Amino acid sequence: MDLEVRHLRALCAIADTGSLHRAARQLGVAQPSLSTQLKRIEQELGGPLFLRERTGCRPTPLGLVVLGRARPLVAEMRSLVAEARAAATDADGLQLRIGSTASRALAGWLRRLRARQREPVLQMDVSPNALLRMLAAGRLDVAFVHEVEGSPLRIPDGLALRVLVDREPQFVSLPADHPAAACTEVRLADLAGDRWMIDPTVDGEWDAVHRMLRAAGLRPRVLHGDYHTAASLVATGEVVTVCQPTCQPRPEMAVRRIQGDPLGVRLVLAARTEGELDLVFPELWEAYAEVARDAPGYGEWLDLVGV
């Protein structure tokens, strides 16, 4: 059996919903059919991808590896279809092709652009360098990316840049019942016994987190996976992970500042001309300020540093 995008989409649905029943309902298929499909996928890949438990399905270590590769592929296919449909229907020349790494400011930015009669088409990617290459090649109009400290972006010649935030501190997400979550900021030493999850496909992320942990004298166990999977595992108490300070806490997950702010990123908007930056930067700044102030821990940090 050859793996297809629909198979990867099914795996993501099972992981996201936590059960075959809910995943089948989300995909619009019968549960026995989805169960049979999963068995065939597992036979093809050589091992079980999920543990079937009384409370639902949980990814195995092999499942986490597969999901870490599957999610970007599914997202890329979704973006391809959306971009193709938008290109086919766009007749007024107002379409704006935006590339971005993950950010909670995106929703507000897109909403503000639509209010100005600009129809954005969004291309998400975990790699800021890949987005910058797409921008330089003319496949995007603007790119909103992050630069991890210690891992400078490889910026193609001829691009115009505008810094949104010179240094955004990275926070940590941890289970809500973790002892360290009782404080408003967390010492890395208090997480010495925890497993960490890091997405190695994010440019510079693994190196930066590794440096941060080594500087704190930590040698924790590290799992590799995308941050969507990491959030699910944080909620179940399996891992802790770095996160953006605008990340919203949930009943089962706390978001805390790391003492000393040892890890930061620079947020940058890129385009081919300064004029293109002028057209979209004010809306991005408004959207970012909105989510920053709405994030309890980050809002307090901004007040503390006088931003």
PDB file of N, CA, C and O in Angstrom, residues 204-240:
ATOM      1  N   GLY A 204      16.850  26.555  13.796  1.00  0.00           N
ATOM      2  CA  GLY A 204      17.564  27.057  14.961  1.00  0.00           C
ATOM      3  C   GLY A 204      16.987  26.667  16.300  1.00  0.00           C
ATOM      4  O   GLY A 204      17.616  26.894  17.339  1.00  0.00           O
ATOM      5  N   GLU A 205      15.789  26.058  16.314  1.00  0.00           N
ATOM      6  CA  GLU A 205      15.110  25.808  17.588  1.00  0.00           C
ATOM      7  C   GLU A 205      15.859  24.790  18.453  1.00  0.00           C
ATOM      8  O   GLU A 205      16.071  25.009  19.644  1.00  0.00           O
ATOM      9  N   TRP A 206      16.229  23.667  17.851  1.00  0.00           N
ATOM     10  CA  TRP A 206      16.897  22.622  18.632  1.00  0.00           C
ATOM     11  C   TRP A 206      18.197  23.144  19.227  1.00  0.00           C
ATOM     12  O   TRP A 206      18.471  22.949  20.417  1.00  0.00           O
ATOM     13  N   ASP A 207      18.999  23.828  18.427  1.00  0.00           N
ATOM     14  CA  ASP A 207      20.277  24.326  18.923  1.00  0.00           C
ATOM     15  C   ASP A 207      20.080  25.320  20.070  1.00  0.00           C
ATOM     16  O   ASP A 207      20.801  25.276  21.078  1.00  0.00           O
ATOM     17  N   ALA A 208      19.102  26.218  19.920  1.00  0.00           N
ATOM     18  CA  ALA A 208      18.890  27.253  20.935  1.00  0.00           C
ATOM     19  C   ALA A 208      18.403  26.649  22.248  1.00  0.00           C
ATOM     20  O   ALA A 208      18.881  27.018  23.327  1.00  0.00           O
ATOM     21  N   VAL A 209      17.441  25.726  22.175  1.00  0.00           N
ATOM     22  CA  VAL A 209      16.930  25.100  23.397  1.00  0.00           C
ATOM     23  C   VAL A 209      18.027  24.261  24.056  1.00  0.00           C
ATOM     24  O   VAL A 209      18.182  24.261  25.283  1.00  0.00           O
ATOM     25  N   HIS A 210      18.800  23.560  23.227  1.00  0.00           N
ATOM     26  CA  HIS A 210      19.895  22.746  23.755  1.00  0.00           C
ATOM     27  C   HIS A 210      20.910  23.618  24.486  1.00  0.00           C
ATOM     28  O   HIS A 210      21.372  23.279  25.588  1.00  0.00           O
ATOM     29  N   ARG A 211      21.248  24.768  23.905  1.00  0.00           N
ATOM     30  CA  ARG A 211      22.185  25.690  24.566  1.00  0.00           C
ATOM     31  C   ARG A 211      21.613  26.194  25.892  1.00  0.00           C
ATOM     32  O   ARG A 211      22.319  26.285  26.899  1.00  0.00           O
ATOM     33  N   MET A 212      20.327  26.527  25.881  1.00  0.00           N
ATOM     34  CA  MET A 212      19.687  27.028  27.093  1.00  0.00           C
ATOM     35  C   MET A 212      19.734  25.984  28.206  1.00  0.00           C
ATOM     36  O   MET A 212      20.071  26.304  29.363  1.00  0.00           O
ATOM     37  N   LEU A 213      19.431  24.744  27.875  1.00  0.00           N
ATOM     38  CA  LEU A 213      19.409  23.691  28.888  1.00  0.00           C
ATOM     39  C   LEU A 213      20.815  23.381  29.391  1.00  0.00           C
ATOM     40  O   LEU A 213      21.035  23.171  30.593  1.00  0.00           O
ATOM     41  N   ARG A 214      21.775  23.356  28.459  1.00  0.00           N
ATOM     42  CA  ARG A 214      23.161  23.087  28.876  1.00  0.00           C
ATOM     43  C   ARG A 214      23.676  24.180  29.806  1.00  0.00           C
ATOM     44  O   ARG A 214      24.383  23.906  30.783  1.00  0.00           O
ATOM     45  N   ALA A 215      23.343  25.446  29.480  1.00  0.00           N
ATOM     46  CA  ALA A 215      23.793  26.559  30.316  1.00  0.00           C
ATOM     47  C   ALA A 215      23.220  26.469  31.723  1.00  0.00           C
ATOM     48  O   ALA A 215      23.836  26.938  32.689  1.00  0.00           O
ATOM     49  N   ALA A 216      22.046  25.844  31.845  1.00  0.00           N
ATOM     50  CA  ALA A 216      21.431  25.663  33.160  1.00  0.00           C
ATOM     51  C   ALA A 216      21.905  24.386  33.834  1.00  0.00           C
ATOM     52  O   ALA A 216      21.449  24.052  34.935  1.00  0.00           O
ATOM     53  N   GLY A 217      22.817  23.646  33.177  1.00  0.00           N
ATOM     54  CA  GLY A 217      23.337  22.410  33.748  1.00  0.00           C
ATOM     55  C   GLY A 217      22.387  21.239  33.641  1.00  0.00           C
ATOM     56  O   GLY A 217      22.504  20.271  34.399  1.00  0.00           O
ATOM     57  N   LEU A 218      21.446  21.295  32.694  1.00  0.00           N
ATOM     58  CA  LEU A 218      20.450  20.237  32.554  1.00  0.00           C
ATOM     59  C   LEU A 218      20.796  19.318  31.389  1.00  0.00           C
ATOM     60  O   LEU A 218      21.295  19.763  30.352  1.00  0.00           O
ATOM     61  N   ARG A 219      20.503  18.046  31.557  1.00  0.00           N
ATOM     62  CA  ARG A 219      20.638  17.050  30.494  1.00  0.00           C
ATOM     63  C   ARG A 219      19.346  16.231  30.447  1.00  0.00           C
ATOM     64  O   ARG A 219      19.325  15.043  30.724  1.00  0.00           O
ATOM     65  N   PRO A 220      18.232  16.878  30.112  1.00  0.00           N
ATOM     66  CA  PRO A 220      16.942  16.172  30.179  1.00  0.00           C
ATOM     67  C   PRO A 220      16.754  15.217  29.010  1.00  0.00           C
ATOM     68  O   PRO A 220      17.460  15.278  28.000  1.00  0.00           O
ATOM     69  N   ARG A 221      15.788  14.337  29.165  1.00  0.00           N
ATOM     70  CA  ARG A 221      15.372  13.496  28.051  1.00  0.00           C
ATOM     71  C   ARG A 221      14.595  14.363  27.070  1.00  0.00           C
ATOM     72  O   ARG A 221      13.760  15.175  27.476  1.00  0.00           O
ATOM     73  N   VAL A 222      14.876  14.205  25.775  1.00  0.00           N
ATOM     74  CA  VAL A 222      14.268  15.059  24.757  1.00  0.00           C
ATOM     75  C   VAL A 222      13.524  14.205  23.739  1.00  0.00           C
ATOM     76  O   VAL A 222      14.062  13.217  23.230  1.00  0.00           O
ATOM     77  N   LEU A 223      12.290  14.582  23.465  1.00  0.00           N
ATOM     78  CA  LEU A 223      11.498  13.977  22.399  1.00  0.00           C
ATOM     79  C   LEU A 223      11.394  14.959  21.255  1.00  0.00           C
ATOM     80  O   LEU A 223      11.375  16.181  21.456  1.00  0.00           O
ATOM     81  N   HIS A 224      11.326  14.435  20.039  1.00  0.00           N
ATOM     82  CA  HIS A 224      11.164  15.280  18.857  1.00  0.00           C
ATOM     83  C   HIS A 224       9.731  15.189  18.362  1.00  0.00           C
ATOM     84  O   HIS A 224       9.165  14.106  18.243  1.00  0.00           O
ATOM     85  N   GLY A 225       9.147  16.323  18.059  1.00  0.00           N
ATOM     86  CA  GLY A 225       7.789  16.340  17.534  1.00  0.00           C
ATOM     87  C   GLY A 225       7.348  17.762  17.283  1.00  0.00           C
ATOM     88  O   GLY A 225       7.963  18.716  17.779  1.00  0.00           O
ATOM     89  N   ASP A 226       6.301  17.936  16.485  1.00  0.00           N
ATOM     90  CA  ASP A 226       5.789  19.274  16.218  1.00  0.00           C
ATOM     91  C   ASP A 226       5.103  19.812  17.473  1.00  0.00           C
ATOM     92  O   ASP A 226       4.739  19.069  18.381  1.00  0.00           O
ATOM     93  N   TYR A 227       4.895  21.129  17.499  1.00  0.00           N
ATOM     94  CA  TYR A 227       4.395  21.741  18.715  1.00  0.00           C
ATOM     95  C   TYR A 227       2.893  21.545  18.922  1.00  0.00           C
ATOM     96  O   TYR A 227       2.389  21.753  20.018  1.00  0.00           O
ATOM     97  N   HIS A 228       2.184  21.147  17.902  1.00  0.00           N
ATOM     98  CA  HIS A 228       0.788  20.760  18.092  1.00  0.00           C
ATOM     99  C   HIS A 228       0.739  19.475  18.932  1.00  0.00           C
ATOM    100  O   HIS A 228      -0.036  19.366  19.883  1.00  0.00           O
ATOM    101  N   THR A 229       1.581  18.515  18.566  1.00  0.00           N
ATOM    102  CA  THR A 229       1.675  17.280  19.354  1.00  0.00           C
ATOM    103  C   THR A 229       2.195  17.579  20.759  1.00  0.00           C
ATOM    104  O   THR A 229       1.713  17.012  21.746  1.00  0.00           O
ATOM    105  N   ALA A 230       3.167  18.482  20.842  1.00  0.00           N
ATOM    106  CA  ALA A 230       3.733  18.827  22.150  1.00  0.00           C
ATOM    107  C   ALA A 230       2.658  19.368  23.084  1.00  0.00           C
ATOM    108  O   ALA A 230       2.611  19.017  24.266  1.00  0.00           O
ATOM    109  N   ALA A 231       1.772  20.225  22.571  1.00  0.00           N
ATOM    110  CA  ALA A 231       0.713  20.782  23.410  1.00  0.00           C
ATOM    111  C   ALA A 231      -0.184  19.685  23.965  1.00  0.00           C
ATOM    112  O   ALA A 231      -0.597  19.730  25.129  1.00  0.00           O
ATOM    113  N   SER A 232      -0.484  18.685  23.128  1.00  0.00           N
ATOM    114  CA  SER A 232      -1.309  17.571  23.591  1.00  0.00           C
ATOM    115  C   SER A 232      -0.610  16.783  24.685  1.00  0.00           C
ATOM    116  O   SER A 232      -1.230  16.364  25.668  1.00  0.00           O
ATOM    117  N   LEU A 233       0.701  16.573  24.531  1.00  0.00           N
ATOM    118  CA  LEU A 233       1.447  15.797  25.521  1.00  0.00           C
ATOM    119  C   LEU A 233       1.693  16.585  26.803  1.00  0.00           C
ATOM    120  O   LEU A 233       1.757  16.010  27.886  1.00  0.00           O
ATOM    121  N   VAL A 234       1.826  17.905  26.681  1.00  0.00           N
ATOM    122  CA  VAL A 234       1.922  18.732  27.891  1.00  0.00           C
ATOM    123  C   VAL A 234       0.645  18.577  28.708  1.00  0.00           C
ATOM    124  O   VAL A 234       0.677  18.422  29.931  1.00  0.00           O
ATOM    125  N   ALA A 235      -0.489  18.596  28.022  1.00  0.00           N
ATOM    126  CA  ALA A 235      -1.778  18.518  28.709  1.00  0.00           C
ATOM    127  C   ALA A 235      -1.950  17.205  29.463  1.00  0.00           C
ATOM    128  O   ALA A 235      -2.673  17.148  30.470  1.00  0.00           O
ATOM    129  N   THR A 236      -1.282  16.153  28.997  1.00  0.00           N
ATOM    130  CA  THR A 236      -1.400  14.852  29.669  1.00  0.00           C
ATOM    131  C   THR A 236      -0.246  14.595  30.631  1.00  0.00           C
ATOM    132  O   THR A 236      -0.141  13.500  31.191  1.00  0.00           O
ATOM    133  N   GLY A 237       0.633  15.577  30.799  1.00  0.00           N
ATOM    134  CA  GLY A 237       1.715  15.436  31.762  1.00  0.00           C
ATOM    135  C   GLY A 237       2.940  14.713  31.254  1.00  0.00           C
ATOM    136  O   GLY A 237       3.825  14.363  32.032  1.00  0.00           O
ATOM    137  N   GLU A 238       3.025  14.494  29.934  1.00  0.00           N
ATOM    138  CA  GLU A 238       4.139  13.731  29.370  1.00  0.00           C
ATOM    139  C   GLU A 238       5.401  14.564  29.190  1.00  0.00           C
ATOM    140  O   GLU A 238       6.514  14.059  29.354  1.00  0.00           O
ATOM    141  N   VAL A 239       5.251  15.844  28.797  1.00  0.00           N
ATOM    142  CA  VAL A 239       6.417  16.651  28.450  1.00  0.00           C
ATOM    143  C   VAL A 239       6.203  18.090  28.907  1.00  0.00           C
ATOM    144  O   VAL A 239       5.097  18.488  29.297  1.00  0.00           O
ATOM    145  N   VAL A 240       7.281  18.870  28.833  1.00  0.00           N
ATOM    146  CA  VAL A 240       7.211  20.331  28.868  1.00  0.00           C
ATOM    147  C   VAL A 240       7.843  20.819  27.574  1.00  0.00           C
ATOM    148  O   VAL A 240       8.588  20.082  26.915  1.00  0.00           O
TER     149      VAL A 240
END
